[in-house]
XYZ file of C-alpha atoms in Angstrom:
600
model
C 14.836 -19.386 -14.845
C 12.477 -16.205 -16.182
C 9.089 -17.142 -15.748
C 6.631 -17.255 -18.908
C 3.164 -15.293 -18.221
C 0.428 -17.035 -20.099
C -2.503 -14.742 -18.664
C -2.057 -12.049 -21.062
C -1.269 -13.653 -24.608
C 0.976 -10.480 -25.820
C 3.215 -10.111 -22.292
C 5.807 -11.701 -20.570
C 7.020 -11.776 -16.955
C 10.093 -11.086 -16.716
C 10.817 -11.744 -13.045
C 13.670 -13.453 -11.354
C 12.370 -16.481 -9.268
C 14.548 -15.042 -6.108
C 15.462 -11.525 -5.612
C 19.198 -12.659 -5.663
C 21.254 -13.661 -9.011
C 19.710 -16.235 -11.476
C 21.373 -13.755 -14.073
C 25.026 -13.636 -12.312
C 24.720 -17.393 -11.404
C 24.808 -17.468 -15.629
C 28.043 -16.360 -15.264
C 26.906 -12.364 -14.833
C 25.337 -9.259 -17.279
C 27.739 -10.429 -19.621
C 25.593 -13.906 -19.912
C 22.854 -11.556 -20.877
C 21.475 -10.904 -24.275
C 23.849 -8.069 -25.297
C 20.853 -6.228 -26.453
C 19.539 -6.114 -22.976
C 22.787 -4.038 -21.700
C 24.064 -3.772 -18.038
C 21.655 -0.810 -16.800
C 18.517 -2.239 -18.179
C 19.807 -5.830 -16.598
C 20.203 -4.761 -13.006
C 16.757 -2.463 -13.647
C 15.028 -5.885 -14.055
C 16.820 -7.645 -10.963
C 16.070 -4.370 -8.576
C 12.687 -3.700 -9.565
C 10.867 -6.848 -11.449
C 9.932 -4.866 -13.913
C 7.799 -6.360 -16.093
C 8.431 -6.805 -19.911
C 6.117 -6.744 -22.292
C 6.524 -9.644 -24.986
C 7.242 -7.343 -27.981
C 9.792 -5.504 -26.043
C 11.608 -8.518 -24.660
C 12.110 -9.769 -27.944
C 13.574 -6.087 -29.373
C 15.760 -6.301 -26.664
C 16.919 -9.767 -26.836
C 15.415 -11.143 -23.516
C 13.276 -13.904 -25.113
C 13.855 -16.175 -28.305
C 10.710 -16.016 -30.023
C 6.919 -14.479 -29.618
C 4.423 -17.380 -29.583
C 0.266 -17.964 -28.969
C -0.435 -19.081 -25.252
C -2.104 -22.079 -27.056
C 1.039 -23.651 -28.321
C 3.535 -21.821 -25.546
C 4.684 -25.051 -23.877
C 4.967 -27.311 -26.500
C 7.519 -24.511 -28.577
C 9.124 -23.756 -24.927
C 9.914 -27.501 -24.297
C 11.323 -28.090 -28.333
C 13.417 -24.501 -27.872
C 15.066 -26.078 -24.557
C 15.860 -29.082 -26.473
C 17.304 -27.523 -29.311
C 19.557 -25.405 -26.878
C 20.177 -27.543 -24.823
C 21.997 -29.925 -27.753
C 23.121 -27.192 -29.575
C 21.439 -26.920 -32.766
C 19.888 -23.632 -31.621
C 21.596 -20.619 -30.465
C 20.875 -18.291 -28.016
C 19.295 -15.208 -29.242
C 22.197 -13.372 -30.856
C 19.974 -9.763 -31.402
C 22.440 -6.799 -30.568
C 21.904 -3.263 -29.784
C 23.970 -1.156 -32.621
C 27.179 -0.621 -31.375
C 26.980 2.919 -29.714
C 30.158 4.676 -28.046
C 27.549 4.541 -24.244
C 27.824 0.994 -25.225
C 31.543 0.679 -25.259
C 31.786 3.259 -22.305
C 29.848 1.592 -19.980
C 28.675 -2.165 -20.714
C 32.019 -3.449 -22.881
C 34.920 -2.507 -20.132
C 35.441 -2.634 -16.592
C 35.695 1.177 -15.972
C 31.989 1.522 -17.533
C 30.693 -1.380 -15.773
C 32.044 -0.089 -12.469
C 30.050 2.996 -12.872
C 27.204 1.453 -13.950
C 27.298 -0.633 -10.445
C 28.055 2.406 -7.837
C 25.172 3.988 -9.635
C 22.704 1.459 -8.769
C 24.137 0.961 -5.390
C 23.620 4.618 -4.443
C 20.273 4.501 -6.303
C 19.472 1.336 -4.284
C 20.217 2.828 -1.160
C 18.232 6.205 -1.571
C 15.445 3.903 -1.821
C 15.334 1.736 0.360
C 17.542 3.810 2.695
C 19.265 0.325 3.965
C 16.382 -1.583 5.083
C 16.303 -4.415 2.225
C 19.450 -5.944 1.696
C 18.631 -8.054 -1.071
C 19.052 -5.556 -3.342
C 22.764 -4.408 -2.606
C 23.323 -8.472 -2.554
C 22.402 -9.258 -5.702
C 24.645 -6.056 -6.926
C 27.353 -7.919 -5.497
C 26.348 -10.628 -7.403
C 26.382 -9.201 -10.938
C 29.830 -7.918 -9.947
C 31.462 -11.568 -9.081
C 29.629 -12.650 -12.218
C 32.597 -10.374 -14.040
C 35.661 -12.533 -12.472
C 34.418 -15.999 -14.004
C 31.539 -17.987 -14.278
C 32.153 -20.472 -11.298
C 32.836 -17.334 -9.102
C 29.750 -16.109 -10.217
C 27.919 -18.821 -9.142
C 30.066 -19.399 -5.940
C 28.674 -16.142 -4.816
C 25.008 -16.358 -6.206
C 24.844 -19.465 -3.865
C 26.393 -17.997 -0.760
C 24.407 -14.283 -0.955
C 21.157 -15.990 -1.151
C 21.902 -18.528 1.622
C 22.592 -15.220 3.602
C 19.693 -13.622 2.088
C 17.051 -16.357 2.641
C 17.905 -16.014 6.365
C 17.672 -12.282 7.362
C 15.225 -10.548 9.828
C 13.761 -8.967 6.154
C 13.337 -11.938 4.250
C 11.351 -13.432 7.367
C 8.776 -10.820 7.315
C 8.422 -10.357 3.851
C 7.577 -14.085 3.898
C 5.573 -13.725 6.152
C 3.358 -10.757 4.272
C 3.210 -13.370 1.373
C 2.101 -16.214 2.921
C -0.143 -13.697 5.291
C -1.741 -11.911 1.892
C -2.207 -15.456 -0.215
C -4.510 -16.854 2.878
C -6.579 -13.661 2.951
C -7.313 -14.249 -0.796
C -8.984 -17.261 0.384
C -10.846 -16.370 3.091
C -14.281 -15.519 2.796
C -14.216 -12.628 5.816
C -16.999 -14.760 7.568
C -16.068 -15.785 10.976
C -17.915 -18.178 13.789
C -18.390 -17.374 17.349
C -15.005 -18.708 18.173
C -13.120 -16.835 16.110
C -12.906 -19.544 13.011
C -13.383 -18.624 9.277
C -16.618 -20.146 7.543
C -17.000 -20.337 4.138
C -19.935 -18.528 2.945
C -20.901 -18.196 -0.805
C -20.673 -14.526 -2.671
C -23.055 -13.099 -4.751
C -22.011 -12.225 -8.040
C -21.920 -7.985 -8.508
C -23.393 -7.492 -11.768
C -23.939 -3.423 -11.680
C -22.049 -1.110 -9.278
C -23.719 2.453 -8.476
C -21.048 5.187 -6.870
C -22.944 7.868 -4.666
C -20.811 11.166 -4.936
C -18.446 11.519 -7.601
C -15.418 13.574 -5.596
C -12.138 12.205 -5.771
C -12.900 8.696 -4.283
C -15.734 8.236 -5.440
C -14.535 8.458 -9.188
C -11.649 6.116 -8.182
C -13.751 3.516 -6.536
C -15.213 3.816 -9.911
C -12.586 3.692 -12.144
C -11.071 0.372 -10.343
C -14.280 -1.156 -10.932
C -15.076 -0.290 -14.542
C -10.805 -2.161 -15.210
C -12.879 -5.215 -14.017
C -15.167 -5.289 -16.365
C -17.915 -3.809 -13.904
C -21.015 -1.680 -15.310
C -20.598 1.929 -12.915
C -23.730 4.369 -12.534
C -21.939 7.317 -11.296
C -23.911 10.269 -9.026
C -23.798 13.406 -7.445
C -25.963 16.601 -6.984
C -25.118 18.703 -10.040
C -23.913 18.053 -13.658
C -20.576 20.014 -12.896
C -19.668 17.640 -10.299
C -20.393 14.482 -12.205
C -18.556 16.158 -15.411
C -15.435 16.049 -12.742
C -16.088 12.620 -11.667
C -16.052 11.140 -15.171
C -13.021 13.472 -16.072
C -11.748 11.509 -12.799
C -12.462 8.180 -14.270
C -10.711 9.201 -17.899
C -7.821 10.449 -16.151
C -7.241 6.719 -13.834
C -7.565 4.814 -17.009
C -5.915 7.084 -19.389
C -2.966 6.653 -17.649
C -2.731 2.795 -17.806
C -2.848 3.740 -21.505
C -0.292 5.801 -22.101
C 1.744 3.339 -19.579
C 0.451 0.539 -22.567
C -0.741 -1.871 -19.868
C -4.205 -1.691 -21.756
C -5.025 -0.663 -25.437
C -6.822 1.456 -27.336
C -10.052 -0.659 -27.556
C -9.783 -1.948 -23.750
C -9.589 1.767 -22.466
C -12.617 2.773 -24.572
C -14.441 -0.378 -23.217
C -13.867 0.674 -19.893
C -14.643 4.364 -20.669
C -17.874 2.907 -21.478
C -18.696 1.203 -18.447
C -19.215 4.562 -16.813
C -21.839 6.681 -16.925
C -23.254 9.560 -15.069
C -26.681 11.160 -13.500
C -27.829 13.348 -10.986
C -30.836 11.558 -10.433
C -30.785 7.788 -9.401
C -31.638 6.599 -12.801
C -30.052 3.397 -13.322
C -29.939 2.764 -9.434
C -32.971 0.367 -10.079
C -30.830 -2.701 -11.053
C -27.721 -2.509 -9.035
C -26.148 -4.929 -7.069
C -24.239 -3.081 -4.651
C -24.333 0.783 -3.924
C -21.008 2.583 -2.783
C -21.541 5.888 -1.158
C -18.697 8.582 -0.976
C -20.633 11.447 -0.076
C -19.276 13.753 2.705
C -18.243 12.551 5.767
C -21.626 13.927 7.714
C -23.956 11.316 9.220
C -27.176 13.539 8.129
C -25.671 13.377 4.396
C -24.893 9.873 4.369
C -28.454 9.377 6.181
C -30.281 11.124 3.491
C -28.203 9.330 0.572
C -28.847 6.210 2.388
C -32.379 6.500 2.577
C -33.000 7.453 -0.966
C -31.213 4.890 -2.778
C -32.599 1.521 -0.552
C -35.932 2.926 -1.855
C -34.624 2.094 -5.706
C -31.998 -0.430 -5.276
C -33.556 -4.127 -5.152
C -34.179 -5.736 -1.861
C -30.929 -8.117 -2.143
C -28.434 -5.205 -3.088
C -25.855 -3.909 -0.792
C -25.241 -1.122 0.997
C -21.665 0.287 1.755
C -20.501 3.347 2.425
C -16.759 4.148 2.162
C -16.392 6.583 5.242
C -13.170 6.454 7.236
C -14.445 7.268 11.004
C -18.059 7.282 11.011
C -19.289 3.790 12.805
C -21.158 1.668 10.386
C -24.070 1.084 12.772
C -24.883 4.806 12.862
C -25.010 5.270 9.253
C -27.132 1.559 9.025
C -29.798 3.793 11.300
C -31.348 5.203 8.411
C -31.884 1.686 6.727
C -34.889 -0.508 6.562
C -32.587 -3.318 5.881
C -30.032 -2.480 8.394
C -28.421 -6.152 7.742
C -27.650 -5.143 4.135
C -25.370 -2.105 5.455
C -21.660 -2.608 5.538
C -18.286 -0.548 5.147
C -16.344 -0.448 2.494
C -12.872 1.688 3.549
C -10.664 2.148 0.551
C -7.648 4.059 0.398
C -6.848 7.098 -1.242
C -5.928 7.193 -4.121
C -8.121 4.300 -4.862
C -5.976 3.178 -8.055
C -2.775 3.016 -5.913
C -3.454 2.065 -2.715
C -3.747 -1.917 -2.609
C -6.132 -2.612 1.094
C -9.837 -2.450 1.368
C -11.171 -2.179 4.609
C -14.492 -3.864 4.660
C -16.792 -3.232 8.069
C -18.953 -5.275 10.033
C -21.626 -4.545 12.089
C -23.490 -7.351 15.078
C -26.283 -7.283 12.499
C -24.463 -7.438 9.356
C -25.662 -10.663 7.085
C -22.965 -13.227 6.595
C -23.646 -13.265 2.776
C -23.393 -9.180 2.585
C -19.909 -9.757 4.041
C -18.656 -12.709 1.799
C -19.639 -10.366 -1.388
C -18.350 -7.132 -0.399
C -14.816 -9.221 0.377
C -14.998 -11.216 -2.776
C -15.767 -8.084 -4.881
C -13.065 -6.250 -3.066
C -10.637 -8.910 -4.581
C -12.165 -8.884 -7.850
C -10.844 -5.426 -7.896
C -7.564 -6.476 -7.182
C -7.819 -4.954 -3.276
C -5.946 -7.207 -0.292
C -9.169 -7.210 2.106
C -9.420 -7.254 5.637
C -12.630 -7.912 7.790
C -12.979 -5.907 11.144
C -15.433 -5.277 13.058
C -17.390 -1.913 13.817
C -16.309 0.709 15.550
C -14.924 4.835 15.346
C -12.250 4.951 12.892
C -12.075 1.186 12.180
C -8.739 -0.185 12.738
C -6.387 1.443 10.241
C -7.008 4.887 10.922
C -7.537 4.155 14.325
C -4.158 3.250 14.820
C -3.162 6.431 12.726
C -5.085 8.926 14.520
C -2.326 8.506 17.925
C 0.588 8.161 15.265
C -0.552 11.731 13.853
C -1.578 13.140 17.013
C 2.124 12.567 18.937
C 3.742 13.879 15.590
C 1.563 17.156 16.362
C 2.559 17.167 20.074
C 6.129 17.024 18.829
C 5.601 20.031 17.283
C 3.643 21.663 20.005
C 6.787 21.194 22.152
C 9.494 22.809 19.052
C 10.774 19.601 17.108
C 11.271 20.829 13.632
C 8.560 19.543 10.903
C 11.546 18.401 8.717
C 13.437 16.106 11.544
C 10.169 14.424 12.295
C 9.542 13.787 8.972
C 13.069 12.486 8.336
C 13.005 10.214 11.777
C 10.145 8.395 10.705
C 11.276 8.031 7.026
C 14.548 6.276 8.737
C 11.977 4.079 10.625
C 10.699 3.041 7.142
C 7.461 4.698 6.541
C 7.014 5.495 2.722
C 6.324 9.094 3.892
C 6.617 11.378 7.291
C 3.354 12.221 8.944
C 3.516 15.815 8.586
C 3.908 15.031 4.808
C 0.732 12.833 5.091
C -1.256 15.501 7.116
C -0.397 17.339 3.580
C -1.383 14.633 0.853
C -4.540 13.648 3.205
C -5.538 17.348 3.600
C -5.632 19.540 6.729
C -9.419 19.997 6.636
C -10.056 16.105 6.847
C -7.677 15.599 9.501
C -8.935 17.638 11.784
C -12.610 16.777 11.352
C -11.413 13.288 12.200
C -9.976 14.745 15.058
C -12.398 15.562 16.305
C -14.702 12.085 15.747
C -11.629 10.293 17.393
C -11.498 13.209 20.558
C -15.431 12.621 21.354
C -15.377 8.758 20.916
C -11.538 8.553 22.864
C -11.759 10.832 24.984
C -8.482 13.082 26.213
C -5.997 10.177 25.086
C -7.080 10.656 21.225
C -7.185 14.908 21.291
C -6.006 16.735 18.401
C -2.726 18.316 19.061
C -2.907 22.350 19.395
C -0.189 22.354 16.113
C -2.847 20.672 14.063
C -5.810 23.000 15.139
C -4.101 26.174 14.765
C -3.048 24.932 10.927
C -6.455 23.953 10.472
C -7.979 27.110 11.985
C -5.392 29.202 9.480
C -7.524 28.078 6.545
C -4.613 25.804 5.442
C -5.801 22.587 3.090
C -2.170 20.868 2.338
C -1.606 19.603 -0.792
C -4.577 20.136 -2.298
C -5.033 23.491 -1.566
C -1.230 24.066 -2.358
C -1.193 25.317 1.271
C -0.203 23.452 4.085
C 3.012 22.753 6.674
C 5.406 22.357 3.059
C 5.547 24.824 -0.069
C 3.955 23.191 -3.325
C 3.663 24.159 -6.799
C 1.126 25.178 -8.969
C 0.829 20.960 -10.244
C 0.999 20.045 -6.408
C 4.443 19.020 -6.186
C 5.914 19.103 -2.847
C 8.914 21.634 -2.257
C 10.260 22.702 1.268
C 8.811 23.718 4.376
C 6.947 26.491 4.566
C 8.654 28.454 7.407
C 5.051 30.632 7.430
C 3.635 27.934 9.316
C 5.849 28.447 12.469
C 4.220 31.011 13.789
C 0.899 29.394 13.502
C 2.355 27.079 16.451
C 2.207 27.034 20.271
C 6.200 27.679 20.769
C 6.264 29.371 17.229
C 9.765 29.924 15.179
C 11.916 28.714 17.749
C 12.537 24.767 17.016
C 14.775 22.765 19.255
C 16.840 18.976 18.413
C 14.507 15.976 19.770
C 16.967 12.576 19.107
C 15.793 10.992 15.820
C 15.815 7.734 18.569
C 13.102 9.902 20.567
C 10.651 10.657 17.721
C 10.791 7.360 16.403
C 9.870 5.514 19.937
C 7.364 7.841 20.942
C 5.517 7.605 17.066
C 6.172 3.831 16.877
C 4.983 2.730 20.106
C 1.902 4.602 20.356
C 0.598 3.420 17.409
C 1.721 -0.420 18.048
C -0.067 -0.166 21.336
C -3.065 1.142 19.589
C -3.155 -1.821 17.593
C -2.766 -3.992 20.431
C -5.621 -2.483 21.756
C -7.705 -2.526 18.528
C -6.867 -6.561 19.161
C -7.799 -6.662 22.073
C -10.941 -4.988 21.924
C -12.332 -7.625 19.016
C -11.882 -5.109 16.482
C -9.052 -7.725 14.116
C -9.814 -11.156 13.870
C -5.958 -11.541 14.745
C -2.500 -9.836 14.378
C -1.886 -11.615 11.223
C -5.209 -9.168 9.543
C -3.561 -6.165 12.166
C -0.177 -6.460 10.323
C -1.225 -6.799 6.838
C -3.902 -3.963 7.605
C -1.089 -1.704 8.467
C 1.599 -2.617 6.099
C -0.402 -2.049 3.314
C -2.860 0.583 4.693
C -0.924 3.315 5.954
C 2.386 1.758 4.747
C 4.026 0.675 8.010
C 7.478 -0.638 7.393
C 6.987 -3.857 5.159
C 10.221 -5.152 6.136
C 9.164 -5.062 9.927
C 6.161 -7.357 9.178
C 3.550 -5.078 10.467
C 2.948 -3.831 14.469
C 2.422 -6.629 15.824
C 5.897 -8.740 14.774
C 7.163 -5.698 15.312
C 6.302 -5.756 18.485
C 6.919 -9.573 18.691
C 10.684 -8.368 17.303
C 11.072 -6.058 20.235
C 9.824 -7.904 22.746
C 6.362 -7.121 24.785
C 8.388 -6.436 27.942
C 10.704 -4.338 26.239
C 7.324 -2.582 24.798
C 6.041 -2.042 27.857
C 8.815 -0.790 29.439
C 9.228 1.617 26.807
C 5.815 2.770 27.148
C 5.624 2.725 31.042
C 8.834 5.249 30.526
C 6.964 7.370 28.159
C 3.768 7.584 29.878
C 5.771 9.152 32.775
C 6.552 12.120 30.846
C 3.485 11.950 29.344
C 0.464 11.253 31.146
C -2.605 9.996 29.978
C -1.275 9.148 26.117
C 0.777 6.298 26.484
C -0.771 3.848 28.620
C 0.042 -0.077 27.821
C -2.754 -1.927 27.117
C -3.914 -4.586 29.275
C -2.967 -7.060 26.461
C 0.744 -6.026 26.066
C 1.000 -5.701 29.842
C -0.319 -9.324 30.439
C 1.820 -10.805 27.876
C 4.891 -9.136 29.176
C 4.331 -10.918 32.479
C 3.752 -14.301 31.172
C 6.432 -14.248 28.284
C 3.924 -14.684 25.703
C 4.142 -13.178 21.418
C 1.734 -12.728 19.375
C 3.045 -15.216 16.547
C 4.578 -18.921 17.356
C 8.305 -19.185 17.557
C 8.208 -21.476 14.015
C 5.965 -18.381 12.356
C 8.376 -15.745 13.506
């Protein structure tokens, strides 16, 4: 029932096979190893945490700690012996402490133990998974006898395996496992082609800021040689401190060791000349989001680099094709759009121009997964398609404001929606100064429809940063940490202090929608190859509700009639910002979803 991970030879997996009960279907926690106890049981049937091997067998979760080489055969003898008795199970105990016979050794304790994880459960997923609270009810019928147990095992994950949730989150699995094996090449009709990579030997970083030292960092866990520049010595000092600080923490978190965190410490270097630019495969740039900079940068390093190396450049709005104006070998341009912070955030956004070589794009994909990155292909154009589908989302949440919704509700509504964070928060953690110069890229390339709301100017034109400069729509602390709103930034606004009640039903339409029709659009303009690289894009790019699938089963969820009614409604009240797409309009007249009724 617990999977055995081989990859690593000193960890273990331990991960039940279904979210719901292969632990209560044993008859409950109390089937457990008693060392594991009834919090650090349900911990592992939340979360899948993973174990490491040692731990596991400290704790009692595993029999015995064995090479990888001779794993199955001692795997297949233990289940014999168990299996006719002449082995028992692993008897290791925790000492018996009084929080022992409080909580895990009577029903009183265990009951606790349960409503705490329920109410833990809850303030984390706010209601949107029920899987979770199922397989709580799961451990508890485990108590009242082991048939019962597994009476109820059976029944919750019948009714589990069949919910909206589970459909979707199927549907990101089986959506994520084909991207790993596509090669991001497509023909004229729209059909992948399988196009050898290039292996990436050396990577060079250009700018050593805060993504730039992340993009490095991911690379040098991979085993990837990193030449690391910027302008001055101070700036690369930061960049490596960058670097230390990524990979120290998978240290002290003991998912590497000593030796494997000085390797990759050693991967890195830094310059503030181009020496050891001369050899590399592919060159990231992360310089500032200017097209003279990245023109200059550009031009510099294809004069080093070998003629086969790549060039990428990780901006978030700037069209590819622009920057590739400053190349010789404007075929070897591409984008390369990672999320910040690089370490965390799982998507890579890779960019295509008309002229972009086939192989250029099959290595920049196949090196994005070699960094453990889900990768989408799209095609060229301002802001790509994940922030292009963010810059409306941001923009209406600035309107809100413009017309007196409070910066806490909005943040709340869309929290309830399921987004891991409100978008005034994420104004904050992206910083105020970046937003609104990508404002501004969207306004000139959208025209009127895409304008920066006046809320977001006026913060901008206050001096405020966000998070970063500890200044922004929320209070933070002198380590960054978020605290309340900052009631200083009302008068900044159009209607100033004075906040009205907009339904949590009002702010969560208008935000949605806008941003689903976007995407629509972005399909319908070429941009994604198809909703299935839209919804991924989104789920795991700006973190769109996972259990919704992404916008466009959202959308298929809704209905594209009931969409466009929606939006027809809005655009009354609004005019000019919430017009349906000719995609979503057509549909709606002929019926037609974005996903067959046997993939929904």
């Amino acid at each position: 029932a617990w999977r055995v991970c081989t990859e690593h030879p000193k960890t273990v997996l331990a991960l039940p096979e279904v979210q719901l009960g292969l632990i209560p279907g044993a008859g409950g926690t109390q089937r457990l190893p008693r060392a594991v106890g009834q919090q650090a049981a349900l911990d592992m049937i939340l979360t899948g945490k993973n174990v490491r091997a040692r731990k596991a067998a400290q704790i009692g979760l595993v029999h015995d700690l064995v090479h990888p080489a001779i794993l199955r055969d001692i795997a297949v003898q233990r289940a014999r012996e168990l299996g006719a008795g002449a082995k028992r199970r692993n008897t290791s105990a925790r000492a018996r402490t009084a929080r022992t016979l409080l909580l895990d050794d009577n029903p009183f304790g265990r009951s606790i133990v349960l409503r705490q994880a329920r109410e833990m459960t809850l303030k984390k997923t706010r209601g949107h998974y029920p899987a979770p609270l199922a397989a709580l009810e799961a451990v508890a019928a485990g108590y009242h006898g082991r048939e019962h147990g597994f009476a109820e095992d059976a029944r919750l994950f019948g009714e589990m395996a069949e919910t909206p949730v589970s459909k979707e989150l199927i549907f990101l699995f089986f959506a994520t496992t084909a991207l790993k094996k596509d090669s991001g090449v497509r023909a004229d009709d729209g059909t992948p082609v399988p196009v050898p990579a290039h292996d990436v030997v050396s990577l060079g970083v250009l700018g050593a800021g805060f993504m730039g030292a992340g993009i490095a960092a991911v690379a040098a866990q991979a085993g990837i040689p990193v030449r690391l520049k910027d302008s001055g010595l101070e700036r690369v000092g930061k960049g490596l401190a960058g670097v230390r600080d990524v990979l120290h923490e998978r240290l002290q978190k003991r998912q590497v060791t000593r030796q494997q965190y000085d390797d990759q410490m050693l991967l890195v270097g830094g310059t503030i000349d181009y020496t050891g630019f001369g050899g590399t495969d592919l060159v990231i740039e992360a310089v500032f989001e200017e097209v003279a900079v990245k023109h200059t940068v550009v031009r510099e390093v294809e004069a080093l680099v070998p003629a086969h190396a790549i060039i990428a450049s990780n901006t978030s709005t700037i069209p590819i094709a622009r920057i590739a104006e400053a190349s010789a070998r404007p075929e070897r341009v591409i984008g390369m759009h990672f999320f910040s912070p690089v370490h965390k955030m799982p998507l890579l956004e890779v960019i295509v121009t008309p002229r972009t070589a086939a192989d250029v794009t099959a290595t920049a994909v196949a090196f994005g997964k070699r960094l453990g990155k889900t990768v989408i292909v799209v095609n060229d154009a301002p802001g790509f398609y994940v922030n292009r589908i963010l810059a409306p989302y941001i923009n209406e949440a600035g309107r809100l404001l413009d017309i007196g919704a409070a910066i806490e509700a909005i943040d709340r509504a869309m929290l309830e929606f399921g987004f891991p964070v409100g978008p005034i928060t994420l104004l904050d953690e992206v910083g105020l100064d970046i937003a609104g110069k990508s404002g501004v890229i969207f306004h000139a390339a959208f025209g009127d429809r895409l304008a920066p709301s006046q809320s977001l100017r006026a913060v901008v034109e206050a001096g405020r940063l966000g998070r970063k400069g500890k200044s922004g729509f929320y209070h933070y602390d002198e380590v960054g940490k978020k605290g309340d709103v900052d009631p200083s930034v009302y008068p900044l606004l159009p209607t100033g202090s004075q906040r009205h009640d907009v339904p949590i039903v009002e702010i969560q339409r208008q935000l949605s929608l806008v941003m689903v029709n976007e995407a629509a659009r972005c399909l319908e303009e070429g941009i994604i190859h198809g909703p299935r690289d839209g919804d991924v894009g989104a789920v795991f790019g700006i973190g769109f509700p996972a259990f919704r699938g992404g916008p466009f089963r959202y959308i298929d969820a809704t209905g594209p009639a009931s969409v466009v009614q929606h939006l027809e409604d809005l655009e009354f009240r609004n005019p000019g910002r919430f017009v349906a797409c000719e995609l979503l309009v057509q549909m709606a007249r002929k019926g037609e979803r974005f996903y067959k009724a046997r993939d929904l």
